[in-house]
Amino acid sequence: MSTEPAGASDDALQAGREAAVTAAVLASFEGAADDRYREVMQSLVTHLHAFARDVRLTQAEWEAAVGFLTRTGHITDDRRQEFILLSDVLGFSMLTIAINAPVSAGATESTVFGPFFVADAPTIPIGGDLSFGAKGVPCHVSGRVLGTDGAPLAGAWLEVWQSDEDGFYDVQYAGDVTAARGRLQADDEGRFAFWSVRPAAYPIPDDGPVGDLLKAAGRGPMRPAHIHFMVSAPGHRTLVTHIFAAGDEYLTNDAVFGVKESLVADFADHPAGTAPDGRVLPGPWADVTFDLVLAQET
Ligand code: BEZ
Ligand code: FE
C-alpha cells in the first residue's frame, strides 16, 4: 500500500521518495553491534546521499565514478597505493591528519606520510651521511628535538627520507637501492645532525586514474622539495612531518595540500669549501637548521 500523500505535487512526491531511500539505509545500520561503526556508517550514508541530491547525480556520472574506482583498484598493488593517492589529492589525508594531530601550542605541525617510507632504514651516527650515494648537492641538516616546554628530548629517534636531485626516491629505482634515507638518535641535548642531498620537487605518480583526475581539474602533480621526518620520544606524540625548501615554486600548489608555512625553512647554498663540521666539500653544498617540537602524549 502506498504511503505517499494523496494529491501531493510531483516535487513533494520526488522529495519524499528520495528521503525514504536515505531513511531505509540509515535504519539498516541501526542493529549494528558496534556503536562507532553505526555512527560512522550512518554519517557516511547521510553525507553521501546529500551529495547525490545536491549535484542531482546523473546515471552516467554514477557509472563514471564506479569506473574510476574500479581503475583505482586495478592499478593498486603492493608497490602502488592509488586509493591513498586519491585521498591525498582530495585533501582527505591532510584533513584526517589535522583531526588526529590536534593543535598543541608550539609543537611542530604534522603533514602527510606519503608512500615512500621504508622501515629498517640504515642507522647512522649524529653527523653521519645518509645520502648513500644519492644524486645531488650535499646538504647538512641539523637542529634539536624539543618538547613544547623547550626542554630537549634526549635520545629521540628520527627517521628521515627524501628524494634525490632528480626528484626520485630510492624505491623508485630498479634494484634494491637504499639512498637518501636513514635513522638517527638525538644526543643528550636533543641535537641531531646529518648529511644528505638537497631535495628536489617531484611529481606524484600521475599515470593512473588520480593523474586523470588532476588533469581534468587543470591541476598539476608536483610536490615542492622536502625532507620527510618521523620523530618519536617517550611520553610524546610521534611527529610525522616535512621540512620544505623556501623559494620552491610549488609551495603554493602542492598536489597533496601538505605545505604549512611553519614547515618552510631556508636552505642556504655555499660554494666549495669547508663546512662547520670540518667536512671539505669540493663543490657547492647547502645547509638547513630546523627544530622539531613534539607534543606531549595525552
Ligand atoms: C611524498 O611526499 O612522498 C608523497 C606524499 C603524498 C603522495 C605522494 C608522495
Ligand atoms: Fe615526499
mmCIF file of C-alpha atoms and ligand atoms in Angstrom:
data_model
loop_
_atom_site.group_PDB
_atom_site.id
_atom_site.type_symbol
_atom_site.label_atom_id
_atom_site.label_comp_id
_atom_site.label_asym_id
_atom_site.label_seq_id
_atom_site.Cartn_x
_atom_site.Cartn_y
_atom_site.Cartn_z
ATOM 1 C CA MET A 1 0.000 0.000 0.000
ATOM 2 C CA SER A 2 1.353 3.459 -0.930
ATOM 3 C CA THR A 3 2.385 5.733 1.941
ATOM 4 C CA GLU A 4 2.593 8.709 -0.390
ATOM 5 C CA PRO A 5 0.146 11.532 0.430
ATOM 6 C CA ALA A 6 -2.758 11.736 -1.996
ATOM 7 C CA GLY A 7 -2.783 14.925 -4.084
ATOM 8 C CA ALA A 8 0.813 15.861 -3.326
ATOM 9 C CA SER A 9 2.740 17.721 -6.031
ATOM 10 C CA ASP A 10 5.304 15.869 -8.151
ATOM 11 C CA ASP A 11 8.079 17.794 -6.385
ATOM 12 C CA ALA A 12 6.822 16.741 -2.970
ATOM 13 C CA LEU A 13 6.491 13.125 -4.127
ATOM 14 C CA GLN A 14 10.027 13.241 -5.551
ATOM 15 C CA ALA A 15 11.483 14.622 -2.308
ATOM 16 C CA GLY A 16 9.551 12.034 -0.289
ATOM 17 C CA ARG A 17 10.817 9.120 -2.387
ATOM 18 C CA GLU A 18 14.423 10.310 -2.123
ATOM 19 C CA ALA A 19 14.136 10.828 1.648
ATOM 20 C CA ALA A 20 12.621 7.337 2.008
ATOM 21 C CA VAL A 21 15.692 5.721 0.400
ATOM 22 C CA THR A 22 18.009 7.515 2.811
ATOM 23 C CA ALA A 23 15.828 6.674 5.819
ATOM 24 C CA ALA A 24 15.742 2.992 4.866
ATOM 25 C CA VAL A 25 19.522 2.780 4.518
ATOM 26 C CA LEU A 26 20.092 4.605 7.813
ATOM 27 C CA ALA A 27 17.684 2.231 9.537
ATOM 28 C CA SER A 28 19.566 -0.763 8.121
ATOM 29 C CA PHE A 29 22.558 0.154 10.293
ATOM 30 C CA GLU A 30 20.513 0.562 13.498
ATOM 31 C CA GLY A 31 21.189 -3.014 14.561
ATOM 32 C CA ALA A 32 24.998 -2.761 14.269
ATOM 33 C CA ALA A 33 26.618 -4.190 17.392
ATOM 34 C CA ASP A 34 29.475 -1.720 17.338
ATOM 35 C CA ASP A 35 28.364 1.834 18.270
ATOM 36 C CA ARG A 36 31.232 3.541 16.484
ATOM 37 C CA TYR A 37 30.628 1.518 13.305
ATOM 38 C CA ARG A 38 26.964 2.541 13.371
ATOM 39 C CA GLU A 39 27.859 6.206 13.914
ATOM 40 C CA VAL A 40 30.433 6.292 11.100
ATOM 41 C CA MET A 41 28.280 4.403 8.575
ATOM 42 C CA GLN A 42 25.115 6.387 9.259
ATOM 43 C CA SER A 43 27.033 9.651 8.904
ATOM 44 C CA LEU A 44 28.651 8.411 5.688
ATOM 45 C CA VAL A 45 25.265 7.466 4.217
ATOM 46 C CA THR A 46 23.758 10.808 5.263
ATOM 47 C CA HIS A 47 26.532 12.819 3.584
ATOM 48 C CA LEU A 48 26.810 10.573 0.511
ATOM 49 C CA HIS A 49 23.077 10.761 -0.159
ATOM 50 C CA ALA A 50 23.066 14.527 0.449
ATOM 51 C CA PHE A 51 25.901 14.845 -2.086
ATOM 52 C CA ALA A 52 23.968 12.916 -4.751
ATOM 53 C CA ARG A 53 20.880 15.064 -4.146
ATOM 54 C CA ASP A 54 22.940 18.263 -4.096
ATOM 55 C CA VAL A 55 24.513 17.721 -7.534
ATOM 56 C CA ARG A 56 21.481 15.790 -8.901
ATOM 57 C CA LEU A 57 23.894 12.979 -9.816
ATOM 58 C CA THR A 58 23.159 11.534 -13.271
ATOM 59 C CA GLN A 59 23.238 7.824 -14.068
ATOM 60 C CA ALA A 60 26.184 8.439 -16.451
ATOM 61 C CA GLU A 61 28.108 10.249 -13.689
ATOM 62 C CA TRP A 62 27.423 7.392 -11.275
ATOM 63 C CA GLU A 63 28.804 4.960 -13.880
ATOM 64 C CA ALA A 64 31.883 7.166 -14.439
ATOM 65 C CA ALA A 65 32.528 7.171 -10.672
ATOM 66 C CA VAL A 66 32.254 3.385 -10.495
ATOM 67 C CA GLY A 67 34.648 3.113 -13.472
ATOM 68 C CA PHE A 68 37.089 5.474 -11.789
ATOM 69 C CA LEU A 69 37.089 3.497 -8.523
ATOM 70 C CA THR A 70 37.433 0.245 -10.470
ATOM 71 C CA ARG A 71 40.532 1.585 -12.279
ATOM 72 C CA THR A 72 41.874 2.811 -8.935
ATOM 73 C CA GLY A 73 41.555 -0.711 -7.550
ATOM 74 C CA HIS A 74 43.102 -2.353 -10.606
ATOM 75 C CA ILE A 75 46.257 -0.204 -10.512
ATOM 76 C CA THR A 76 46.752 -0.715 -6.760
ATOM 77 C CA ASP A 77 49.187 -3.403 -5.631
ATOM 78 C CA ASP A 78 51.922 -3.927 -3.000
ATOM 79 C CA ARG A 79 54.052 -1.179 -4.543
ATOM 80 C CA ARG A 80 51.386 1.303 -5.583
ATOM 81 C CA GLN A 81 48.506 2.568 -3.437
ATOM 82 C CA GLU A 82 46.242 4.605 -5.696
ATOM 83 C CA PHE A 83 43.496 4.884 -3.034
ATOM 84 C CA ILE A 84 45.854 6.686 -0.645
ATOM 85 C CA LEU A 85 46.966 8.895 -3.512
ATOM 86 C CA LEU A 86 43.297 9.688 -4.192
ATOM 87 C CA SER A 87 42.808 10.558 -0.532
ATOM 88 C CA ASP A 88 45.938 12.762 -0.737
ATOM 89 C CA VAL A 89 44.858 14.787 -3.792
ATOM 90 C CA LEU A 90 41.371 15.291 -2.321
ATOM 91 C CA GLY A 91 42.945 16.756 0.833
ATOM 92 C CA PHE A 92 41.316 13.933 2.801
ATOM 93 C CA SER A 93 44.661 12.702 4.144
ATOM 94 C CA MET A 94 45.596 16.169 5.396
ATOM 95 C CA LEU A 95 42.147 16.645 6.957
ATOM 96 C CA THR A 96 42.431 13.308 8.778
ATOM 97 C CA ILE A 97 45.920 14.284 9.965
ATOM 98 C CA ALA A 98 44.597 17.629 11.229
ATOM 99 C CA ILE A 99 41.836 15.858 13.155
ATOM 100 C CA ASN A 100 44.207 13.315 14.691
ATOM 101 C CA ALA A 101 47.131 15.611 15.456
ATOM 102 C CA PRO A 102 45.198 18.381 17.169
ATOM 103 C CA VAL A 103 46.866 21.731 17.713
ATOM 104 C CA SER A 104 49.330 21.734 20.583
ATOM 105 C CA ALA A 105 50.733 25.243 21.081
ATOM 106 C CA GLY A 106 54.350 25.391 19.983
ATOM 107 C CA ALA A 107 54.512 21.846 18.586
ATOM 108 C CA THR A 108 55.745 21.320 15.029
ATOM 109 C CA GLU A 109 52.850 20.802 12.617
ATOM 110 C CA SER A 110 52.216 17.415 11.038
ATOM 111 C CA THR A 111 51.878 16.648 7.368
ATOM 112 C CA VAL A 112 51.354 13.690 5.014
ATOM 113 C CA PHE A 113 53.277 10.450 5.462
ATOM 114 C CA GLY A 114 53.421 9.626 1.753
ATOM 115 C CA PRO A 115 54.109 6.247 0.144
ATOM 116 C CA PHE A 116 57.931 6.236 0.218
ATOM 117 C CA PHE A 117 58.783 5.400 3.850
ATOM 118 C CA VAL A 118 60.752 2.181 4.341
ATOM 119 C CA ALA A 119 61.085 0.569 7.774
ATOM 120 C CA ASP A 120 64.535 -0.614 8.910
ATOM 121 C CA ALA A 121 66.473 2.089 7.080
ATOM 122 C CA PRO A 122 70.192 2.194 7.982
ATOM 123 C CA THR A 123 71.058 3.745 11.359
ATOM 124 C CA ILE A 124 73.696 6.478 11.146
ATOM 125 C CA PRO A 125 75.614 8.311 13.892
ATOM 126 C CA ILE A 126 74.951 12.001 14.569
ATOM 127 C CA GLY A 127 76.792 13.935 11.855
ATOM 128 C CA GLY A 128 76.811 10.887 9.563
ATOM 129 C CA ASP A 129 75.814 10.766 5.912
ATOM 130 C CA LEU A 130 72.513 9.193 4.922
ATOM 131 C CA SER A 131 72.728 10.057 1.225
ATOM 132 C CA PHE A 132 74.389 6.696 0.497
ATOM 133 C CA GLY A 133 75.341 7.919 -2.963
ATOM 134 C CA ALA A 134 72.047 9.668 -3.821
ATOM 135 C CA LYS A 135 72.487 12.227 -6.615
ATOM 136 C CA GLY A 136 72.553 15.840 -5.506
ATOM 137 C CA VAL A 137 74.255 18.773 -3.837
ATOM 138 C CA PRO A 138 75.487 17.713 -0.361
ATOM 139 C CA CYS A 139 73.240 19.190 2.294
ATOM 140 C CA HIS A 140 73.893 19.409 6.032
ATOM 141 C CA VAL A 141 70.699 19.188 8.115
ATOM 142 C CA SER A 142 70.714 19.951 11.825
ATOM 143 C CA GLY A 143 68.518 21.029 14.694
ATOM 144 C CA ARG A 144 67.103 19.941 18.013
ATOM 145 C CA VAL A 145 64.223 17.767 19.123
ATOM 146 C CA LEU A 146 62.350 19.555 21.896
ATOM 147 C CA GLY A 147 59.196 19.320 23.982
ATOM 148 C CA THR A 148 56.695 22.175 23.884
ATOM 149 C CA ASP A 149 58.235 23.428 27.152
ATOM 150 C CA GLY A 150 61.539 23.907 25.298
ATOM 151 C CA ALA A 151 63.256 21.030 27.114
ATOM 152 C CA PRO A 152 65.466 18.843 24.887
ATOM 153 C CA LEU A 153 64.175 15.350 24.184
ATOM 154 C CA ALA A 154 67.384 13.414 24.723
ATOM 155 C CA GLY A 155 67.620 10.228 22.695
ATOM 156 C CA ALA A 156 64.635 10.972 20.436
ATOM 157 C CA TRP A 157 64.654 8.842 17.293
ATOM 158 C CA LEU A 158 64.442 10.443 13.864
ATOM 159 C CA GLU A 159 63.522 8.596 10.681
ATOM 160 C CA VAL A 160 64.488 10.613 7.610
ATOM 161 C CA TRP A 161 63.685 10.043 3.928
ATOM 162 C CA GLN A 162 63.689 12.226 0.837
ATOM 163 C CA SER A 163 64.087 12.457 -2.946
ATOM 164 C CA ASP A 164 67.369 12.938 -4.786
ATOM 165 C CA GLU A 165 68.082 15.897 -7.066
ATOM 166 C CA ASP A 166 66.112 14.274 -9.902
ATOM 167 C CA GLY A 167 63.033 14.065 -7.673
ATOM 168 C CA PHE A 168 63.163 10.289 -7.205
ATOM 169 C CA TYR A 169 63.136 8.229 -4.004
ATOM 170 C CA ASP A 170 65.434 5.203 -3.857
ATOM 171 C CA VAL A 171 62.435 2.833 -4.031
ATOM 172 C CA GLN A 172 61.524 4.278 -7.435
ATOM 173 C CA TYR A 173 64.765 2.966 -8.959
ATOM 174 C CA ALA A 174 65.144 -0.578 -10.244
ATOM 175 C CA GLY A 175 67.030 -2.913 -7.948
ATOM 176 C CA ASP A 176 67.449 -2.939 -4.206
ATOM 177 C CA VAL A 177 68.861 0.565 -3.694
ATOM 178 C CA THR A 178 68.895 2.326 -0.306
ATOM 179 C CA ALA A 179 69.733 6.020 -0.562
ATOM 180 C CA ALA A 180 68.685 9.348 0.938
ATOM 181 C CA ARG A 181 67.118 7.674 3.947
ATOM 182 C CA GLY A 182 68.229 6.657 7.407
ATOM 183 C CA ARG A 183 67.549 6.816 11.119
ATOM 184 C CA LEU A 184 69.489 8.501 13.881
ATOM 185 C CA GLN A 185 69.168 9.265 17.570
ATOM 186 C CA ALA A 186 69.340 12.771 19.052
ATOM 187 C CA ASP A 187 72.058 13.373 21.675
ATOM 188 C CA ASP A 188 71.582 14.271 25.363
ATOM 189 C CA GLU A 189 70.712 17.851 24.397
ATOM 190 C CA GLY A 190 68.213 16.740 21.779
ATOM 191 C CA ARG A 191 70.598 17.712 18.971
ATOM 192 C CA PHE A 192 70.650 15.952 15.619
ATOM 193 C CA ALA A 193 72.773 16.483 12.501
ATOM 194 C CA PHE A 194 73.302 14.575 9.284
ATOM 195 C CA TRP A 195 74.472 14.978 5.728
ATOM 196 C CA SER A 196 72.153 14.238 2.843
ATOM 197 C CA VAL A 197 71.490 15.924 -0.510
ATOM 198 C CA ARG A 198 69.389 18.959 -1.340
ATOM 199 C CA PRO A 199 65.894 17.520 -2.071
ATOM 200 C CA ALA A 200 64.078 18.379 -5.320
ATOM 201 C CA ALA A 201 60.436 18.949 -6.267
ATOM 202 C CA TYR A 202 58.821 15.923 -7.910
ATOM 203 C CA PRO A 203 55.528 14.739 -9.405
ATOM 204 C CA ILE A 204 53.354 12.263 -7.512
ATOM 205 C CA PRO A 205 52.554 9.202 -9.669
ATOM 206 C CA ASP A 206 50.195 10.620 -12.305
ATOM 207 C CA ASP A 207 49.937 7.860 -14.916
ATOM 208 C CA GLY A 208 46.780 6.365 -13.351
ATOM 209 C CA PRO A 209 43.233 7.455 -12.504
ATOM 210 C CA VAL A 210 44.444 10.013 -9.951
ATOM 211 C CA GLY A 211 46.551 11.601 -12.699
ATOM 212 C CA ASP A 212 43.412 11.720 -14.886
ATOM 213 C CA LEU A 213 41.537 13.439 -12.044
ATOM 214 C CA LEU A 214 44.290 16.059 -11.719
ATOM 215 C CA LYS A 215 44.333 16.680 -15.476
ATOM 216 C CA ALA A 216 40.530 17.058 -15.607
ATOM 217 C CA ALA A 217 40.798 19.622 -12.819
ATOM 218 C CA GLY A 218 43.593 21.522 -14.569
ATOM 219 C CA ARG A 219 45.818 20.704 -11.579
ATOM 220 C CA GLY A 220 49.482 19.725 -11.603
ATOM 221 C CA PRO A 221 51.047 16.658 -9.923
ATOM 222 C CA MET A 222 54.038 18.433 -8.319
ATOM 223 C CA ARG A 223 55.139 18.459 -4.688
ATOM 224 C CA PRO A 224 57.617 21.105 -3.525
ATOM 225 C CA ALA A 225 61.082 19.916 -2.404
ATOM 226 C CA HIS A 226 61.021 18.499 1.119
ATOM 227 C CA ILE A 227 62.663 16.165 3.619
ATOM 228 C CA HIS A 228 60.428 13.708 5.495
ATOM 229 C CA PHE A 229 60.797 13.216 9.248
ATOM 230 C CA MET A 230 59.144 10.825 11.662
ATOM 231 C CA VAL A 231 60.252 11.677 15.184
ATOM 232 C CA SER A 232 59.466 9.728 18.336
ATOM 233 C CA ALA A 233 60.276 10.144 22.018
ATOM 234 C CA PRO A 234 58.749 8.502 25.093
ATOM 235 C CA GLY A 235 55.742 10.342 26.511
ATOM 236 C CA HIS A 236 55.312 12.345 23.309
ATOM 237 C CA ARG A 237 53.111 12.109 20.257
ATOM 238 C CA THR A 238 55.052 10.747 17.277
ATOM 239 C CA LEU A 239 55.535 13.558 14.778
ATOM 240 C CA VAL A 240 55.223 12.886 11.034
ATOM 241 C CA THR A 241 56.256 15.954 9.111
ATOM 242 C CA HIS A 242 58.435 17.514 6.393
ATOM 243 C CA ILE A 243 60.820 20.431 6.122
ATOM 244 C CA PHE A 244 60.057 22.280 2.887
ATOM 245 C CA ALA A 245 62.675 24.293 0.996
ATOM 246 C CA ALA A 246 61.854 28.011 0.967
ATOM 247 C CA GLY A 247 61.557 29.515 -2.508
ATOM 248 C CA ASP A 248 60.274 26.336 -4.177
ATOM 249 C CA GLU A 249 57.833 27.224 -6.960
ATOM 250 C CA TYR A 250 55.353 24.534 -5.843
ATOM 251 C CA LEU A 251 54.954 25.671 -2.217
ATOM 252 C CA THR A 252 51.661 27.341 -3.117
ATOM 253 C CA ASN A 253 50.230 24.463 -5.170
ATOM 254 C CA ASP A 254 51.358 21.216 -3.570
ATOM 255 C CA ALA A 255 49.333 18.431 -5.244
ATOM 256 C CA VAL A 256 48.522 16.901 -1.833
ATOM 257 C CA PHE A 257 47.972 20.091 0.222
ATOM 258 C CA GLY A 258 50.798 19.163 2.622
ATOM 259 C CA VAL A 259 52.509 22.549 2.938
ATOM 260 C CA LYS A 260 52.256 24.508 6.195
ATOM 261 C CA GLU A 261 54.012 27.848 6.369
ATOM 262 C CA SER A 262 55.640 26.885 9.665
ATOM 263 C CA LEU A 263 57.408 23.968 7.956
ATOM 264 C CA VAL A 264 59.191 26.076 5.330
ATOM 265 C CA ALA A 265 62.897 26.541 6.061
ATOM 266 C CA ASP A 266 65.775 28.348 4.350
ATOM 267 C CA PHE A 267 68.286 26.056 2.723
ATOM 268 C CA ALA A 268 71.480 28.144 2.470
ATOM 269 C CA ASP A 269 73.730 27.496 -0.536
ATOM 270 C CA HIS A 270 77.520 27.669 -0.176
ATOM 271 C CA PRO A 271 80.459 27.489 -2.589
ATOM 272 C CA ALA A 272 83.113 24.751 -2.344
ATOM 273 C CA GLY A 273 84.960 24.899 0.958
ATOM 274 C CA THR A 274 84.981 23.550 4.481
ATOM 275 C CA ALA A 275 81.703 23.044 6.340
ATOM 276 C CA PRO A 276 81.465 23.927 10.063
ATOM 277 C CA ASP A 277 81.812 20.235 10.966
ATOM 278 C CA GLY A 278 85.168 20.098 9.152
ATOM 279 C CA ARG A 279 83.990 18.254 6.034
ATOM 280 C CA VAL A 280 85.785 19.528 2.951
ATOM 281 C CA LEU A 281 83.391 19.991 0.037
ATOM 282 C CA PRO A 282 84.968 20.068 -3.435
ATOM 283 C CA GLY A 283 81.799 21.613 -4.919
ATOM 284 C CA PRO A 284 78.725 23.607 -3.833
ATOM 285 C CA TRP A 285 76.877 22.452 -0.728
ATOM 286 C CA ALA A 286 73.899 23.578 1.315
ATOM 287 C CA ASP A 287 72.718 23.568 4.893
ATOM 288 C CA VAL A 288 69.491 23.973 6.844
ATOM 289 C CA THR A 289 68.685 24.122 10.542
ATOM 290 C CA PHE A 290 65.274 23.308 11.958
ATOM 291 C CA ASP A 291 63.976 22.391 15.411
ATOM 292 C CA LEU A 292 61.346 19.663 15.737
ATOM 293 C CA VAL A 293 58.957 20.146 18.666
ATOM 294 C CA LEU A 294 56.875 17.196 19.876
ATOM 295 C CA ALA A 295 53.525 17.487 21.649
ATOM 296 C CA GLN A 296 53.024 15.733 24.973
ATOM 297 C CA GLU A 297 51.106 12.471 24.781
ATOM 298 C CA THR A 298 47.648 12.955 26.250
HETATM 299 C C1 BEZ B 1 55.503 12.159 -0.516
HETATM 300 O O1 BEZ B 1 55.779 13.240 -0.049
HETATM 301 O O2 BEZ B 1 56.394 11.323 -0.522
HETATM 302 C C2 BEZ B 1 54.138 11.926 -1.102
HETATM 303 C C3 BEZ B 1 53.010 12.283 -0.386
HETATM 304 C C4 BEZ B 1 51.761 12.045 -0.927
HETATM 305 C C5 BEZ B 1 51.628 11.451 -2.169
HETATM 306 C C6 BEZ B 1 52.763 11.092 -2.893
HETATM 307 C C7 BEZ B 1 54.024 11.336 -2.354
HETATM 308 FE FE FE B 2 57.932 13.118 -0.316
#
